[in-house]
Short mmCIF file of C-alpha atoms in Angstrom, two decimals:
data_model
loop_
_atom_site.label_atom_id
_atom_site.label_comp_id
_atom_site.label_asym_id
_atom_site.label_seq_id
_atom_site.Cartn_x
_atom_site.Cartn_y
_atom_site.Cartn_z
CA UNK V 231 -60.49 51.55 18.10
CA UNK V 232 -62.37 53.04 20.57
CA UNK V 233 -61.47 55.97 22.83
CA UNK V 234 -61.29 54.10 26.07
CA UNK V 235 -58.62 51.30 26.24
CA UNK V 236 -60.14 47.58 27.14
CA UNK V 237 -56.81 46.38 28.49
CA UNK V 238 -54.48 47.97 31.14
CA UNK V 239 -52.59 49.91 28.58
CA UNK V 240 -53.49 53.11 29.80
CA UNK V 241 -52.72 52.81 33.28
CA UNK V 242 -49.63 54.32 33.57
CA UNK V 243 -48.60 57.99 33.09
CA UNK V 244 -48.13 59.20 29.62
CA UNK V 245 -46.95 62.16 27.33
CA UNK V 246 -49.91 63.89 26.43
CA UNK V 247 -50.71 63.74 22.52
CA UNK V 248 -52.14 67.52 22.65
CA UNK V 249 -48.49 68.87 22.69
CA UNK V 250 -47.96 68.46 19.43
CA UNK V 251 -51.17 69.33 17.80
CA UNK V 252 -49.51 72.39 15.75
CA UNK V 253 -48.25 69.17 13.36
CA UNK V 254 -51.59 67.94 12.36
CA UNK V 255 -51.69 71.03 10.06
CA UNK V 256 -47.76 71.84 9.81
CA UNK V 257 -47.44 68.37 8.35
CA UNK V 258 -50.98 68.06 6.48
CA UNK V 259 -49.11 67.68 3.00
CA UNK V 260 -47.57 64.02 2.85
CA UNK V 261 -43.67 63.95 1.37
CA UNK V 262 -43.89 63.20 -2.48
CA UNK V 263 -40.06 62.14 -3.10
CA UNK V 264 -37.44 59.97 -1.29
CA UNK V 265 -36.06 63.72 -0.50
CA UNK V 266 -39.12 65.10 0.78
CA UNK V 267 -39.76 61.84 2.93
CA UNK V 268 -35.90 62.34 4.19
CA UNK V 269 -36.63 66.51 4.84
CA UNK V 270 -39.77 65.14 6.89
CA UNK V 271 -37.72 62.91 9.19
CA UNK V 272 -35.00 65.45 9.96
CA UNK V 273 -37.98 67.71 10.93
CA UNK V 274 -39.56 65.01 13.30
CA UNK V 275 -36.05 64.61 14.69
CA UNK V 276 -35.53 68.31 15.12
CA UNK V 277 -38.65 68.30 17.37
CA UNK V 278 -37.96 65.84 19.24
CA UNK V 279 -34.55 67.01 19.93
CA UNK V 280 -35.26 69.74 21.63
CA UNK V 281 -36.35 68.21 24.90
CA UNK V 282 -35.06 64.34 24.46
CA UNK V 283 -32.88 64.52 27.26
CA UNK V 284 -35.86 65.53 29.88
CA UNK V 285 -38.31 63.34 28.16
CA UNK V 286 -36.08 60.36 28.71
CA UNK V 287 -35.62 61.08 32.47
CA UNK V 288 -39.45 61.97 32.88
CA UNK V 289 -39.90 58.54 31.39
CA UNK V 290 -43.75 58.70 30.87
CA UNK V 291 -45.10 56.54 27.93
CA UNK V 292 -44.82 57.96 24.79
CA UNK V 293 -48.24 58.49 23.47
CA UNK V 294 -47.64 61.96 22.27
CA UNK V 295 -44.39 60.98 20.48
CA UNK V 296 -46.51 58.27 18.17
CA UNK V 297 -49.09 61.17 17.55
CA UNK V 298 -46.37 63.53 16.35
CA UNK V 299 -44.88 60.30 14.01
CA UNK V 300 -48.87 59.58 12.97
CA UNK V 301 -48.96 63.47 12.02
CA UNK V 302 -45.69 63.50 9.91
CA UNK V 303 -47.15 60.68 7.59
CA UNK V 304 -43.64 58.58 8.48
CA UNK V 305 -45.73 55.56 9.50
CA UNK V 306 -46.60 55.64 6.10
CA UNK V 307 -43.40 55.87 4.31
CA UNK V 308 -43.44 52.27 3.11
CA UNK V 309 -46.83 52.06 2.44
CA UNK V 310 -48.74 51.33 -1.17
CA UNK V 311 -50.03 54.63 -2.70
CA UNK V 312 -53.20 53.56 -3.19
CA UNK V 313 -53.88 53.10 0.52
CA UNK V 314 -52.37 56.65 0.94
CA UNK V 315 -48.90 55.21 1.88
CA UNK V 316 -45.62 56.78 0.31
CA UNK V 317 -44.56 53.67 -1.62
CA UNK V 318 -40.73 54.36 -0.84
CA UNK V 319 -38.11 51.41 -0.85
CA UNK V 320 -36.47 49.74 2.17
CA UNK V 321 -33.47 52.21 1.35
CA UNK V 322 -35.39 55.41 1.99
CA UNK V 323 -37.20 53.68 5.22
CA UNK V 324 -33.87 52.91 6.54
CA UNK V 325 -32.76 56.66 6.07
CA UNK V 326 -35.92 57.58 7.67
CA UNK V 327 -35.48 55.53 10.66
CA UNK V 328 -31.79 56.71 11.01
CA UNK V 329 -32.78 60.75 11.04
CA UNK V 330 -35.84 59.93 13.52
CA UNK V 331 -33.12 58.00 15.81
CA UNK V 332 -30.62 60.95 15.54
CA UNK V 333 -33.35 63.53 17.39
CA UNK V 334 -34.30 60.59 19.85
CA UNK V 335 -33.46 57.08 20.07
CA UNK V 336 -36.39 55.57 21.73
CA UNK V 337 -38.33 56.88 18.89
CA UNK V 338 -36.43 56.03 15.90
CA UNK V 339 -36.52 52.44 17.14
CA UNK V 340 -40.19 52.10 17.86
CA UNK V 341 -40.42 53.63 13.96
CA UNK V 342 -38.16 51.04 12.59
CA UNK V 343 -40.18 48.39 14.52
CA UNK V 344 -43.20 49.91 13.20
CA UNK V 345 -42.04 49.60 9.75
CA UNK V 346 -41.00 45.91 9.78
CA UNK V 347 -44.12 44.81 11.69
CA UNK V 348 -46.54 47.03 9.28
CA UNK V 349 -45.21 45.10 6.47
CA UNK V 350 -45.26 41.71 7.88
CA UNK V 351 -47.86 40.63 5.94
CA UNK V 352 -45.97 41.49 2.65
CA UNK V 353 -43.12 38.95 3.87
CA UNK V 354 -45.24 35.92 5.04
CA UNK V 355 -48.75 36.40 4.24
CA UNK V 356 -50.76 35.67 1.09
CA UNK V 357 -50.94 38.30 -1.47
CA UNK V 358 -54.63 38.40 -0.42
CA UNK V 359 -53.78 38.98 3.29
CA UNK V 360 -51.07 41.52 2.54
CA UNK V 361 -53.53 43.71 1.03
CA UNK V 362 -56.01 43.54 3.84
CA UNK V 363 -53.42 44.51 6.60
CA UNK V 364 -51.90 47.24 4.51
CA UNK V 365 -55.00 48.59 3.77
CA UNK V 366 -56.27 48.50 7.46
CA UNK V 367 -52.86 49.77 8.56
CA UNK V 368 -51.89 52.54 6.04
CA UNK V 369 -55.59 53.93 5.60
CA UNK V 370 -56.09 54.04 9.23
CA UNK V 371 -52.40 55.15 10.24
CA UNK V 372 -52.03 52.71 12.82
CA UNK V 373 -48.91 52.22 14.91
CA UNK V 374 -48.02 48.27 14.56
CA UNK V 375 -45.62 46.75 17.66
CA UNK V 376 -44.55 43.20 17.81
CA UNK V 377 -44.70 40.85 20.63
CA UNK V 378 -42.30 38.55 18.83
CA UNK V 379 -38.98 37.45 20.25
CA UNK V 380 -37.28 33.86 19.86
CA UNK V 381 -35.64 33.59 22.46
CA UNK V 382 -38.43 33.88 24.77
CA UNK V 383 -40.72 30.46 25.08
CA UNK V 384 -43.10 30.19 22.06
CA UNK V 385 -47.04 31.42 22.39
CA UNK V 386 -49.42 28.35 22.37
CA UNK V 387 -51.67 28.47 19.27
CA UNK V 388 -54.51 25.52 19.06
CA UNK V 389 -57.38 25.73 17.12
CA UNK V 390 -61.09 25.86 18.17
CA UNK V 391 -63.45 25.81 15.19
CA UNK V 392 -63.25 28.24 12.65
CA UNK V 393 -60.68 30.30 15.14
CA UNK V 394 -57.04 29.96 16.84
CA UNK V 395 -56.27 30.93 20.43
CA UNK V 396 -53.12 32.32 21.26
CA UNK V 397 -51.78 32.19 24.65
CA UNK V 398 -48.68 32.38 26.72
CA UNK V 399 -46.28 35.72 28.18
CA UNK V 400 -43.41 37.39 26.38
CA UNK V 401 -40.60 39.10 28.34
CA UNK V 402 -40.38 41.63 25.73
CA UNK V 403 -42.60 43.48 23.12
CA UNK V 404 -41.68 46.63 21.89
CA UNK V 405 -44.03 49.40 21.92
CA UNK V 406 -46.97 47.60 22.76
CA UNK V 407 -48.79 49.76 25.21
CA UNK V 408 -48.66 52.47 22.96
CA UNK V 409 -49.76 50.67 19.46
CA UNK V 410 -53.12 50.50 17.60
CA UNK V 411 -52.28 46.84 16.30
CA UNK V 412 -49.87 43.88 17.70
CA UNK V 413 -47.96 41.05 15.74
CA UNK V 414 -48.00 37.76 17.60
CA UNK V 415 -46.37 34.57 16.51
CA UNK V 416 -46.50 30.97 18.16
CA UNK V 417 -46.07 27.67 17.70
CA UNK V 418 -49.13 25.90 16.33
CA UNK V 419 -50.50 22.71 18.55
CA UNK V 420 -46.68 21.80 19.64
CA UNK V 421 -45.10 21.35 16.30
CA UNK V 422 -42.51 23.00 15.04
CA UNK V 423 -44.78 25.32 12.80
CA UNK V 424 -45.27 28.75 13.39
CA UNK V 425 -48.15 31.32 12.42
CA UNK V 426 -47.45 35.06 12.43
CA UNK V 427 -51.19 37.16 13.01
CA UNK V 428 -51.91 40.72 13.56
CA UNK V 429 -54.50 41.38 16.25
CA UNK V 430 -56.16 44.57 17.58
CA UNK V 431 -53.83 45.74 20.79
CA UNK V 432 -56.95 47.11 23.02
CA UNK V 433 -58.80 44.32 24.34
CA UNK V 434 -59.06 42.72 27.62
CA UNK V 435 -56.75 39.66 26.64
CA UNK V 436 -53.76 41.54 26.41
CA UNK V 437 -52.12 42.58 29.52
CA UNK V 438 -48.95 44.63 29.66
CA UNK V 439 -46.53 44.44 32.68
CA UNK V 440 -45.39 47.88 32.34
CA UNK V 441 -41.87 46.79 33.79
CA UNK V 442 -39.83 48.14 31.16
CA UNK V 443 -37.08 50.02 33.41
CA UNK V 444 -33.79 49.60 31.59
CA UNK V 445 -30.77 51.97 31.37
CA UNK V 446 -31.31 53.07 27.77
CA UNK V 447 -34.08 52.85 25.23
CA UNK V 448 -36.48 54.27 27.99
CA UNK V 449 -39.32 55.11 26.14
CA UNK V 450 -39.80 52.14 23.73
CA UNK V 451 -42.35 50.09 26.34
CA UNK V 452 -40.11 47.43 25.70
CA UNK V 453 -41.53 45.18 28.83
CA UNK V 454 -43.52 41.81 29.23
CA UNK V 455 -46.94 41.38 27.99
CA UNK V 456 -49.37 38.18 28.69
CA UNK V 457 -51.43 36.95 25.96
CA UNK V 458 -54.49 35.32 27.51
CA UNK V 459 -56.35 33.38 25.14
CA UNK V 460 -56.56 35.99 22.44
CA UNK V 461 -58.79 34.82 19.46
CA UNK V 462 -58.10 35.59 15.93
CA UNK V 463 -59.94 33.81 13.03
CA UNK V 464 -58.25 31.05 10.87
CA UNK V 465 -58.18 33.84 8.14
CA UNK V 466 -55.51 36.00 9.67
CA UNK V 467 -52.73 33.02 10.11
CA UNK V 468 -50.08 34.77 7.65
CA UNK V 469 -49.71 32.24 5.04
CA UNK V 470 -51.74 29.36 6.22
CA UNK V 471 -53.68 27.24 4.37
CA UNK V 472 -56.70 27.63 6.90
CA UNK V 473 -58.82 24.29 5.17
CA UNK V 474 -55.49 22.20 5.66
CA UNK V 475 -54.82 23.95 8.93
CA UNK V 476 -51.08 23.71 7.15
CA UNK V 477 -48.30 26.55 6.20
CA UNK V 478 -49.05 27.08 2.48
CA UNK V 479 -45.38 26.02 1.46
CA UNK V 480 -45.45 28.06 -1.84
CA UNK V 481 -45.23 30.90 1.19
CA UNK V 482 -43.90 30.04 3.74
CA UNK V 483 -41.49 27.21 2.17
CA UNK V 484 -39.41 29.92 0.29
CA UNK V 485 -36.10 31.68 0.89
CA UNK V 486 -38.24 35.08 0.49
CA UNK V 487 -39.99 34.67 4.01
CA UNK V 488 -36.56 34.41 5.53
CA UNK V 489 -35.69 38.17 4.20
CA UNK V 490 -37.55 38.90 7.38
CA UNK V 491 -34.50 38.99 9.84
CA UNK V 492 -32.00 40.86 7.39
CA UNK V 493 -34.79 43.35 6.98
CA UNK V 494 -35.04 44.28 10.82
CA UNK V 495 -31.51 43.58 11.32
CA UNK V 496 -30.88 46.66 9.34
CA UNK V 497 -33.09 48.41 10.87
CA UNK V 498 -31.02 47.71 14.45
CA UNK V 499 -28.26 49.15 12.27
CA UNK V 500 -29.77 52.11 11.48
CA UNK V 501 -31.17 53.37 14.67
CA UNK V 502 -27.75 52.90 16.39
CA UNK V 503 -26.24 54.83 13.43
CA UNK V 504 -28.95 57.98 13.95
CA UNK V 505 -28.14 57.57 18.08
CA UNK V 506 -24.82 57.72 16.96
CA UNK V 507 -25.08 60.61 14.67
CA UNK V 508 -26.98 62.36 17.43
CA UNK V 509 -24.36 61.92 20.13
CA UNK V 510 -21.65 63.29 17.52
CA UNK V 511 -24.07 66.55 17.43
CA UNK V 512 -24.48 66.89 20.76
CA UNK V 513 -21.01 66.67 21.96
CA UNK V 514 -20.15 69.05 19.03
CA UNK V 515 -22.52 71.98 20.32
CA UNK V 516 -21.24 71.24 23.62
CA UNK V 517 -17.50 71.58 23.03
CA UNK V 518 -18.22 74.49 21.02
CA UNK V 519 -20.03 76.22 23.78
CA UNK V 520 -18.78 74.82 26.92
CA UNK V 521 -15.53 72.84 26.64
CA UNK V 522 -12.32 74.63 28.03
CA UNK V 523 -9.03 74.22 26.37
CA UNK V 524 -6.59 72.19 28.82
CA UNK V 525 -4.35 75.01 30.47
CA UNK V 526 -1.25 73.05 31.19
CA UNK V 527 1.09 70.63 29.29
CA UNK V 528 3.25 73.19 27.31
CA UNK V 529 0.69 73.77 23.96
CA UNK V 530 -1.84 75.63 25.61
CA UNK V 531 -4.70 76.83 23.60
CA UNK V 532 -7.29 79.34 23.65
CA UNK V 533 -10.47 77.45 22.60
CA UNK V 534 -10.78 73.88 23.13
CA UNK V 535 -11.91 73.87 19.27
CA UNK V 536 -8.08 74.64 18.68
CA UNK V 537 -6.96 71.85 20.69
CA UNK V 538 -5.03 69.27 18.52
CA UNK V 539 -6.54 66.29 20.54
CA UNK V 540 -9.91 67.68 20.46
CA UNK V 541 -9.34 68.16 16.61
CA UNK V 542 -8.08 64.79 15.90
CA UNK V 543 -10.56 62.72 17.99
CA UNK V 544 -13.48 64.67 16.13
CA UNK V 545 -12.03 63.98 12.77
CA UNK V 546 -11.36 60.48 13.68
CA UNK V 547 -15.31 59.91 14.83
CA UNK V 548 -16.76 61.44 12.18
CA UNK V 549 -14.40 59.69 9.58
CA UNK V 550 -15.81 56.30 11.27
CA UNK V 551 -19.26 57.51 11.32
CA UNK V 552 -19.55 58.52 8.02
CA UNK V 553 -18.08 55.22 6.61
CA UNK V 554 -20.49 53.24 8.78
CA UNK V 555 -23.20 55.11 7.38
CA UNK V 556 -22.21 54.51 3.82
CA UNK V 557 -22.04 50.44 4.56
CA UNK V 558 -25.63 50.69 6.08
CA UNK V 559 -26.63 52.56 3.13
CA UNK V 560 -25.11 49.78 0.57
CA UNK V 561 -26.74 47.34 2.43
CA UNK V 562 -29.98 48.91 2.06
CA UNK V 563 -29.68 49.29 -1.31
CA UNK V 564 -29.00 45.62 -1.63
CA UNK V 565 -31.96 44.55 0.21
CA UNK V 566 -34.08 47.04 -1.87
CA UNK V 567 -32.55 45.36 -4.88
CA UNK V 568 -33.62 41.93 -3.54
CA UNK V 569 -37.18 42.89 -2.71
CA UNK V 570 -37.09 44.66 -6.17
CA UNK V 571 -37.11 41.23 -8.06
CA UNK V 572 -40.57 40.59 -6.98
CA UNK V 573 -42.87 43.07 -8.59
CA UNK V 574 -45.69 41.36 -7.19
CA UNK V 575 -46.26 38.93 -4.30
CA UNK V 576 -46.69 35.72 -6.98
CA UNK V 577 -43.56 36.31 -7.85
CA UNK V 578 -41.65 35.62 -4.14
CA UNK V 579 -39.78 32.29 -5.93
CA UNK V 580 -37.60 34.46 -7.83
CA UNK V 581 -35.59 35.22 -4.51
CA UNK V 582 -33.14 32.35 -4.03
CA UNK V 583 -31.28 31.16 -1.03
CA UNK V 584 -28.45 32.14 -1.99
CA UNK V 585 -29.41 35.83 -2.83
CA UNK V 586 -30.97 35.80 0.56
CA UNK V 587 -27.57 34.92 2.06
CA UNK V 588 -25.52 37.31 0.31
CA UNK V 589 -27.84 40.45 1.24
CA UNK V 590 -27.28 38.95 4.67
CA UNK V 591 -23.92 39.35 5.02
CA UNK V 592 -24.11 42.92 3.95
CA UNK V 593 -26.42 43.20 6.52
CA UNK V 594 -23.79 41.51 9.20
CA UNK V 595 -21.19 43.54 7.98
CA UNK V 596 -23.52 46.58 8.51
CA UNK V 597 -24.76 45.34 12.04
CA UNK V 598 -20.80 44.64 13.58
CA UNK V 599 -19.43 47.87 12.31
CA UNK V 600 -22.80 50.12 13.66
CA UNK V 601 -22.31 48.29 17.11
CA UNK V 602 -18.47 48.89 17.14
CA UNK V 603 -18.51 52.66 16.24
CA UNK V 604 -21.51 53.58 18.34
CA UNK V 605 -20.29 51.93 20.87
CA UNK V 606 -16.92 53.74 20.76
CA UNK V 607 -18.38 57.19 19.40
CA UNK V 608 -20.92 57.25 22.43
CA UNK V 609 -18.60 56.49 25.30
CA UNK V 610 -15.93 58.29 23.81
CA UNK V 611 -17.55 61.98 23.15
CA UNK V 612 -17.09 62.18 26.80
CA UNK V 613 -13.22 62.64 26.21
CA UNK V 614 -13.71 65.51 23.60
CA UNK V 615 -16.27 67.35 26.03
CA UNK V 616 -14.79 67.09 29.50
CA UNK V 617 -15.83 66.24 33.23
CA UNK V 618 -18.34 68.63 33.33
CA UNK V 619 -20.12 67.20 30.49
CA UNK V 620 -21.32 64.27 32.68
CA UNK V 621 -23.60 66.24 34.29
CA UNK V 622 -27.24 64.94 34.40
CA UNK V 623 -28.53 68.06 32.75
CA UNK V 624 -26.33 67.56 30.16
CA UNK V 625 -27.87 64.42 28.97
CA UNK V 626 -24.78 62.80 26.98
CA UNK V 627 -24.67 59.77 28.73
CA UNK V 628 -28.33 59.04 26.95
CA UNK V 629 -26.66 58.19 23.75
CA UNK V 630 -24.13 55.12 25.00
CA UNK V 631 -26.92 53.67 27.23
CA UNK V 632 -29.54 53.44 24.03
CA UNK V 633 -26.89 51.81 21.76
CA UNK V 634 -25.59 49.55 24.96
CA UNK V 635 -28.65 48.64 25.60
CA UNK V 636 -29.81 47.53 22.42
CA UNK V 637 -26.70 45.82 20.94
CA UNK V 638 -27.10 43.20 23.71
CA UNK V 639 -30.18 42.17 22.05
CA UNK V 640 -28.18 39.56 20.16
CA UNK V 641 -24.44 38.84 20.56
CA UNK V 642 -22.48 40.65 17.83
CA UNK V 643 -20.20 37.88 17.82
CA UNK V 644 -22.24 35.44 16.25
CA UNK V 645 -22.19 38.38 13.46
CA UNK V 646 -18.70 38.30 13.31
CA UNK V 647 -18.37 34.52 13.39
CA UNK V 648 -20.93 34.42 10.57
CA UNK V 649 -18.78 36.79 8.36
CA UNK V 650 -15.97 34.74 9.32
CA UNK V 651 -17.23 31.30 8.05
CA UNK V 652 -18.27 33.36 4.90
CA UNK V 653 -14.81 34.76 4.47
CA UNK V 654 -12.89 31.61 5.31
CA UNK V 655 -15.34 28.88 4.05
CA UNK V 656 -17.52 30.64 1.46
CA UNK V 657 -20.24 29.63 3.67
CA UNK V 658 -23.89 31.47 3.45
CA UNK V 659 -25.99 31.36 6.81
CA UNK V 660 -29.16 29.09 6.67
CA UNK V 661 -32.19 30.90 5.79
CA UNK V 662 -34.64 31.18 8.83
CA UNK V 663 -36.70 33.88 9.86
CA UNK V 664 -34.93 34.31 13.38
CA UNK V 665 -31.27 33.54 12.67
#
C-alpha cells in the first residue's frame, strides 16, 4: 500500500494515528490464550473509553482508532497462526467485539465487521482462495471493510477477458474510508448469480461520498461509495469456476455458505451488548459521583445509592443485560460448534441445512433480546442518573443513539416472526446468504 492515497479517502479530517504510538510496544507481544485475547480487548476498551464521548462529538474519521486496533493485534484474533493470527474461534471473537464496544460502540462495530469480512473467503471461497486472502490480510495486519448491502441495487459485474469489471453505487459501506481492503459483491451479467471479491481500497476507482452524519455510530465511516469500473482478476471471484464462468456449486450451492448471515447477525448482537454494558458502566459511575437523592416524598435518603428505586432499577437492568449476554454467549458457542464440524474447507458439505437453521434461531433469539434490552437500558439510565445527566458533556446519550441507529439496520420484527414460525410451526428459515 502506498503512503499516499489514490482515491479521495483521505480528503476529510481524521484522527492522528500517532496519538496511540506508545501501544506499538506496550502490546508488542500478541495474546496467546482465549483469556489473553479477552484481556487485550478490555485494555483497548479502557483506552478508547477515556475520551470516547469527546471523540464522538469531534466526529473525525477514525484513522487513529484503527491504528490502535492494529497495535493491539485484535484484527488477527480469528486468523490462522501460520500467518500470525490468534486462531481463536468465533465465540472468542464475539467476546472481543463486545468488550471493545463497551469502551466505544463505533470501534466495536468496525472491529466486528472487519472480523466478518476478513474471513469471507473461508465461507464462500475455494480452499486456495481462503488461504491466499487469509495470508494477505493477517500477515499485513490489514483492516477490511465491506461495501455489501442487500437493500441497495446490486453492483454490476461483467467479464472482460481475464478480468471482471465491477460498477455501481452503494448507499452504505462500513469502514471503507479507513480500510486497507474492501469486500465487494454484485450480480454477474444481470443474472441471479452473485460474486464476492476482495479489492484494494486505495485506488481511484473507489470514491467515497463522505456523507455519514447520522445520530449514532458516528465514527464508523458508514456512508456511500461509488464503485467505478473496478477491475479484478477472475481468480478473485470467490467460489467461482473461472473457466466455466459459473459458481462452483460444491461451494456456493451448499448450506455452509449461508452461515454468513447468522455470523454477522451475532456480530450485531454483541456490539449492541457491549454498548449496553458501556451505558451501564457510565451511568453507575455518574450515579455514585453526581446523582443526588430525591429530597421529598417521605422516604428521604442521604445518598442516591440508598434510594430504593435507583437500587431496584440498576438491579433489574443488570439482571437483564447479564441474561442477554449469557444468551449471546450460548449462540456464539453454537456457531463455533457448527464451524467446528469442518476441520478443513473440503468438508464444508458436512454442515446441513437443519444445523444452519438451528444455529440461526439461536442467533435470532440473541438479536431480539439484545435489541430489546439494549434500547431499554440505554434510554432508561437517565431515570437513575437524573436531569443533570442529560448534559452534552456527560455523553450518556451516545449509547442510546448508537444502538438506536444500528437496530434499524433490519427490522427486529422479522426476527420475532421467524422465531414465531419456529415455535408454532417448527419451521426453520430458508438458508440464503442475505436473509
